[in-house]
Short mmCIF file of C-alpha atoms in Angstrom, two decimals:
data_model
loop_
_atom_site.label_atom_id
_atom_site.label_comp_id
_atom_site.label_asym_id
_atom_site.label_seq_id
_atom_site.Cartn_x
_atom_site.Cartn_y
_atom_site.Cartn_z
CA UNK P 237 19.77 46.58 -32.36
CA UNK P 238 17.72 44.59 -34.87
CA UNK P 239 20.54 41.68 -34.64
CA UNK P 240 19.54 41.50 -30.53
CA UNK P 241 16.13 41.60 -31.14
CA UNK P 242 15.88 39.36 -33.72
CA UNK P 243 18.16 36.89 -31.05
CA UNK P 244 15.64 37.96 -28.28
CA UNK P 245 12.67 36.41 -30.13
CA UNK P 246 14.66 33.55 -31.02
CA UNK P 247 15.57 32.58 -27.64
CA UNK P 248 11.83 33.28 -26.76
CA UNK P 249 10.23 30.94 -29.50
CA UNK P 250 13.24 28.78 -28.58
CA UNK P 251 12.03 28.29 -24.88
CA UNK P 252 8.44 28.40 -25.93
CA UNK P 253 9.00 25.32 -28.35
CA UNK P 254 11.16 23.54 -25.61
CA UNK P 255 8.44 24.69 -22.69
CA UNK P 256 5.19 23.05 -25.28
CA UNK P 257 7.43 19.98 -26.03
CA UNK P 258 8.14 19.35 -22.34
CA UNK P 259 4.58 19.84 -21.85
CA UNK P 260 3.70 17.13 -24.59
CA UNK P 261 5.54 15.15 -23.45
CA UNK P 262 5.05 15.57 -19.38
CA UNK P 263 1.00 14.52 -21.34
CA UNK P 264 2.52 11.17 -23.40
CA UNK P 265 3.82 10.24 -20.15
CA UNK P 266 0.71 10.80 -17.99
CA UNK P 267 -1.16 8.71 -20.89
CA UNK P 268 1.20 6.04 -21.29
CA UNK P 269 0.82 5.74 -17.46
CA UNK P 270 -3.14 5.57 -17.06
CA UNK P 271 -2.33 2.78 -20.10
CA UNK P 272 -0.10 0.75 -18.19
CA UNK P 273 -2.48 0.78 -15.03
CA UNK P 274 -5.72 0.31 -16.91
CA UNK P 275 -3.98 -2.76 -18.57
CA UNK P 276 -2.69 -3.87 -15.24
CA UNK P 277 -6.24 -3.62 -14.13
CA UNK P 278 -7.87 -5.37 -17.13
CA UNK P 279 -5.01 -8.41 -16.60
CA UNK P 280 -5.73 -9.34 -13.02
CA UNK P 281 -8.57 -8.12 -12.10
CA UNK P 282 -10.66 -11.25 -12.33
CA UNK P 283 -8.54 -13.70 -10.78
CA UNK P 284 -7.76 -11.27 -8.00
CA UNK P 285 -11.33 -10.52 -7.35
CA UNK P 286 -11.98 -14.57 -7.33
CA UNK P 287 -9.50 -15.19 -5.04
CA UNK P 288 -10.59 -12.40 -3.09
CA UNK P 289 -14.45 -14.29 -2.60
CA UNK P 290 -12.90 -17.19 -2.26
CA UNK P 291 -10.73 -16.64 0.71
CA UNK P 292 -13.15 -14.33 2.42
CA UNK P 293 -16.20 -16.66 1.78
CA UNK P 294 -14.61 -19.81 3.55
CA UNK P 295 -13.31 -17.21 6.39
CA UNK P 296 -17.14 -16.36 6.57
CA UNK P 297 -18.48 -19.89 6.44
CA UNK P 298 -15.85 -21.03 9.38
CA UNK P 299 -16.11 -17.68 11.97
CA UNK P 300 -19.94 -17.46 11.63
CA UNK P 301 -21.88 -20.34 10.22
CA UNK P 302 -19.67 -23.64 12.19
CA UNK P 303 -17.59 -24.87 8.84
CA UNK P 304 -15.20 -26.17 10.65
CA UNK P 305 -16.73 -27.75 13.52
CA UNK P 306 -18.88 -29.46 10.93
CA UNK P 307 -16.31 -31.13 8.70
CA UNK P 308 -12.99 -31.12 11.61
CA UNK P 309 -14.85 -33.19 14.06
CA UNK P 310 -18.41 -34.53 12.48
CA UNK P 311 -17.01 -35.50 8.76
CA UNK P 312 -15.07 -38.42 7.58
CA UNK P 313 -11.35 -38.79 6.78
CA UNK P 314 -11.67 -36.96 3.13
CA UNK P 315 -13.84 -34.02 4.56
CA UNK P 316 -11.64 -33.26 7.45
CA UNK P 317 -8.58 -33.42 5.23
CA UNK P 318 -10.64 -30.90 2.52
CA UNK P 319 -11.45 -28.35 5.12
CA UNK P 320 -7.92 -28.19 6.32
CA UNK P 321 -6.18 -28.54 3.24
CA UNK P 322 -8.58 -25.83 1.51
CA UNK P 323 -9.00 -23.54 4.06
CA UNK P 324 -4.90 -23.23 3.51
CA UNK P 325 -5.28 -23.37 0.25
CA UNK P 326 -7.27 -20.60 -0.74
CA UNK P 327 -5.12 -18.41 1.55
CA UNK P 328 -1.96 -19.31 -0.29
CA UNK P 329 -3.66 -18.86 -3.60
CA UNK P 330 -5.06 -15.03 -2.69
CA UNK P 331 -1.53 -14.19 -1.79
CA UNK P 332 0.10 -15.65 -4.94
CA UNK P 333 -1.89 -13.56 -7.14
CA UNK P 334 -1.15 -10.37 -4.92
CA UNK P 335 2.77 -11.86 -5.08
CA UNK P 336 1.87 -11.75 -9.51
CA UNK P 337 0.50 -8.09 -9.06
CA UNK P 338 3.79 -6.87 -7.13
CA UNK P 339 6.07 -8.28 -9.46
CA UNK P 340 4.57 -6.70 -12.77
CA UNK P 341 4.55 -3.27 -10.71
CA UNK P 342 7.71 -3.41 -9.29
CA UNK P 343 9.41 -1.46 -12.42
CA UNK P 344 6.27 0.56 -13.31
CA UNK P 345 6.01 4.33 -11.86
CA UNK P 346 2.38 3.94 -11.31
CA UNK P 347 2.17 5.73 -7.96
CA UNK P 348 0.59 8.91 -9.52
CA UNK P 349 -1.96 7.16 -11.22
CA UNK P 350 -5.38 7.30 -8.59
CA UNK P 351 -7.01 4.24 -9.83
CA UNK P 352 -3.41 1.96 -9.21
CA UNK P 353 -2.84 3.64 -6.04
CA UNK P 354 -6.31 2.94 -4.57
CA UNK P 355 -5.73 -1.11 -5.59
CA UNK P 356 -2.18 -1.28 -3.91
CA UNK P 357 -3.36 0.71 -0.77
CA UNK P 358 -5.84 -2.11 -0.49
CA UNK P 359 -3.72 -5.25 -0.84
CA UNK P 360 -1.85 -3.10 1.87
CA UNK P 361 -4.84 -3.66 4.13
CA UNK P 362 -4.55 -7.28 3.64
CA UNK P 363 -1.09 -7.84 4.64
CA UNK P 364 -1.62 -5.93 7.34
CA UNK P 365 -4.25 -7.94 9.74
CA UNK P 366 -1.75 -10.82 8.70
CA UNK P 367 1.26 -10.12 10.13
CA UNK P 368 0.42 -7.51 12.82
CA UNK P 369 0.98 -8.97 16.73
CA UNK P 370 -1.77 -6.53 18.16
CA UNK P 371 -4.62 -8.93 16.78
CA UNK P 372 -5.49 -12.16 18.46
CA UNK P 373 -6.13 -15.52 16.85
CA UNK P 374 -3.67 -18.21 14.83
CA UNK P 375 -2.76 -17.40 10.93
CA UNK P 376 -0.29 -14.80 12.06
CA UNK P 377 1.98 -14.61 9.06
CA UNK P 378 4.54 -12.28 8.56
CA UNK P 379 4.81 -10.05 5.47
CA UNK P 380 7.62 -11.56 4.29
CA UNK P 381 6.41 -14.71 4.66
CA UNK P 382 3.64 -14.15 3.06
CA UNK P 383 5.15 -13.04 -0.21
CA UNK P 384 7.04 -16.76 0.37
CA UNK P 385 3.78 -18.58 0.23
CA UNK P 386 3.02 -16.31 -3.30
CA UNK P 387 6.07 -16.90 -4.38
CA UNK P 388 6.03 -21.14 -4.19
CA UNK P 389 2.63 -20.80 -5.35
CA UNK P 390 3.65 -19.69 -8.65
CA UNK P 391 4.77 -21.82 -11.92
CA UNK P 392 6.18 -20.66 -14.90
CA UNK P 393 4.44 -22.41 -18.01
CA UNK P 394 5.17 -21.98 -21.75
CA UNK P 395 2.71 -21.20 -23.94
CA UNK P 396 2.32 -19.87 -27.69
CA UNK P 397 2.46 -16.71 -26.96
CA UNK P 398 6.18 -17.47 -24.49
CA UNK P 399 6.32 -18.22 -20.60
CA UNK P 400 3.24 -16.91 -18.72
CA UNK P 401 3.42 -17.46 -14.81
CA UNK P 402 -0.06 -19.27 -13.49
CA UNK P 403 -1.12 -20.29 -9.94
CA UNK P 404 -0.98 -23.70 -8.69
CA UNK P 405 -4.60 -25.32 -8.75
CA UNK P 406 -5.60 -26.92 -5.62
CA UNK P 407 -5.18 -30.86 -7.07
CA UNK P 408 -1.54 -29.28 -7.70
CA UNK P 409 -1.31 -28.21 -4.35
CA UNK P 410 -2.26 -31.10 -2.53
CA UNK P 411 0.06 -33.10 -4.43
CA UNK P 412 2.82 -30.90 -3.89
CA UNK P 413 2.43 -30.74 -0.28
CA UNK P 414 2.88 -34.97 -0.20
CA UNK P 415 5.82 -35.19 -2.44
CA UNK P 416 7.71 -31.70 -1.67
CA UNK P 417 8.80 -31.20 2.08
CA UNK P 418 10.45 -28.23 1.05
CA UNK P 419 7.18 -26.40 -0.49
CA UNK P 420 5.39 -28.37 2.32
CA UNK P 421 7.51 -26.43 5.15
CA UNK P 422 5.94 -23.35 4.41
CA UNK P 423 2.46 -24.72 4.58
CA UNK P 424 2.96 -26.87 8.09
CA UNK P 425 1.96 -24.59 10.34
CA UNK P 426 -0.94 -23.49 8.93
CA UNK P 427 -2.41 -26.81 8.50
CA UNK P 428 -2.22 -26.90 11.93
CA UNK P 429 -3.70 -23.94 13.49
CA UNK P 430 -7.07 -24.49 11.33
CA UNK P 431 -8.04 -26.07 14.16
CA UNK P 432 -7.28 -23.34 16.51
CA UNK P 433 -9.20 -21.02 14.06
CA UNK P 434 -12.24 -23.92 14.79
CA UNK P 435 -11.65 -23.67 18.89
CA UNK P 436 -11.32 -20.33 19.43
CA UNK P 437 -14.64 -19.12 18.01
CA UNK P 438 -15.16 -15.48 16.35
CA UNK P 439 -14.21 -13.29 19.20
CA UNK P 440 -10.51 -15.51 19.53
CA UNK P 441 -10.14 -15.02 15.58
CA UNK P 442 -10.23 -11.24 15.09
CA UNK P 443 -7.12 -11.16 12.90
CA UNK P 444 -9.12 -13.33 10.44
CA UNK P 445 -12.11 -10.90 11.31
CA UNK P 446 -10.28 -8.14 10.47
CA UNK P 447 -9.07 -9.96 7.13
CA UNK P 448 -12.46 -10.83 5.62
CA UNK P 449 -13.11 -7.07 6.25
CA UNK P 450 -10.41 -6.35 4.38
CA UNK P 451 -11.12 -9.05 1.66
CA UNK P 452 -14.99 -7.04 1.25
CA UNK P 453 -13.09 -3.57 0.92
CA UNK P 454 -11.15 -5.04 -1.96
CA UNK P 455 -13.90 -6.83 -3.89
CA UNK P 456 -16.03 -3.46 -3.69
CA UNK P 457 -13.03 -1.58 -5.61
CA UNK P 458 -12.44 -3.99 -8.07
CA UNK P 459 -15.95 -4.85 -8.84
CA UNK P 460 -18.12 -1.81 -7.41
CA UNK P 461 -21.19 -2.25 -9.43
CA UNK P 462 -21.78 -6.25 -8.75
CA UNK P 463 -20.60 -7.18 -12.55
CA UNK P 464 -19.12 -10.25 -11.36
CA UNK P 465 -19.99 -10.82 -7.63
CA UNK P 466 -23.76 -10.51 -6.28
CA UNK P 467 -23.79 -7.03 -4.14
CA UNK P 468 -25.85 -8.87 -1.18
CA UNK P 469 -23.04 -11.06 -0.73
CA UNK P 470 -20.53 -8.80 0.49
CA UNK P 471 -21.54 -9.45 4.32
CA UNK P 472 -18.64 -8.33 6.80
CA UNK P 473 -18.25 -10.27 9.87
CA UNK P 474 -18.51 -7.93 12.87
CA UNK P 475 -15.38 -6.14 14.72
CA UNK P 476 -14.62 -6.90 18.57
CA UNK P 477 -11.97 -6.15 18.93
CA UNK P 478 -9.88 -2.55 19.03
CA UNK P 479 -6.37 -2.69 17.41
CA UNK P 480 -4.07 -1.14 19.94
CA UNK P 481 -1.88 1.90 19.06
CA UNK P 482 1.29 0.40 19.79
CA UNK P 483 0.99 -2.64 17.42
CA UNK P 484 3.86 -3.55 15.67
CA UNK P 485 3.43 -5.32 11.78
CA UNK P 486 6.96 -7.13 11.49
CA UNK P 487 8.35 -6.56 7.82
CA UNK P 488 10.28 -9.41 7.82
#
């Protein structure tokens, strides 16, 4: 009788030791978690936000205040090329920094972590105006080739510390579209349809409406307080028009 008992309580202490370990380390997970996000954060935050104000300020400047009529049709040669070439260009950049974001993620079970989860439910509500048919206007661009555009944007560049991927600048850009068809290809279209985004007017662009929305909602999460961007710019461009419930948002 003593011999079970004394095997009783060491099976007991045995699962209680193996139940607080667990436990521990269930904790060292969940820490090592809100790490890896809060260093995810930290990493990209600024050049995500910038790109962020950068994209949805020139979508602001060309749906509501005539950029594009301005410099398309009233500017010389090197103005009308800018605008074009720009307006492109700051979309491509936005998405190859959301492209950088996806790839250190991909391996990293951050799902449970509310702060993570919140950021990638927004970039979500980027792609989404993008690609979906159910909005009018040009820029339509499917998911999948949107994470094409991020991925040619990217270059892999040594440094001290090893290879660090960076975002091509917009001098780099512009002289890759004249001496690369290949990268060019992806950019053609879009070069074109800025001037559809200039003739069509606010109420013919609601998929880039529905983007600069979109671009606000992200800037407030990743800088709520106005550390880095003035609050009482954060003006969204006004909805007209309904999204219908049978949209479809190709994946492809």
């Amino acid at each position: 009788m003593v011999s079970a008992a004394v095997s009783l309580i060491s099976v007991a202490v045995t699962y209680r030791t193996a139940v607080v370990t667990h436990r521990l380390q269930e904790q060292a997970r969940s820490r090592d978690k809100v790490e890896l996000a809060e260093e995810l954060f930290r990493r990209y935050r600024v050049p995500l936000l910038w790109s962020a104000e950068a994209l949805q300020d020139r979508l602001h400047n060309a749906l509501s205040r005539n950029l594009l009529r301005t410099y398309l049709h009233s500017g010389d040669s090197e103005e009308q090329h800018y605008v074009r070439h720009n307006t492109v260009y700051v979309l491509a950049e936005h998405l190859a920094w959301l492209e950088v974001l996806r790839r250190e993620q991909r391996f990293l079970d951050l799902e449970s972590v509310k702060s993570t989860k919140e950021l990638f439910t927004a970039i979500q509500r980027i792609h989404h105006p993008l690609a979906t048919d159910a909005l009018p206007g040009p820029f339509r661009v499917f998911r999948g080739h949107q994470r094409a555009i991020g991925e040619v944007m990217l270059n892999r560049v040594e440094s001290p510390e090893g290879a660090v991927t960076e975002v091509l600048g917009y001098a780099a850009f512009c002289d890759r579209l004249k001496t690369d068809p290949t990268f060019a290809s992806w950019f053609t279209r879009l070069l074109e349809e800025v001037d559809d985004v200039e003739a069509q007017g606010q109420r013919g662009n609601e998929r880039l409406v529905r983007l600069q929305n979109e671009l606000i909602e992200l800037i407030e999460l990743l800088d709520p307080k106005g550390e880095w961007l003035p609050l009482e710019q954060r003006e969204r461009l006004p909805r007209t028009v309904p999204i219908l419930p049978t949209s479809r948002t190709p994946n492809g």
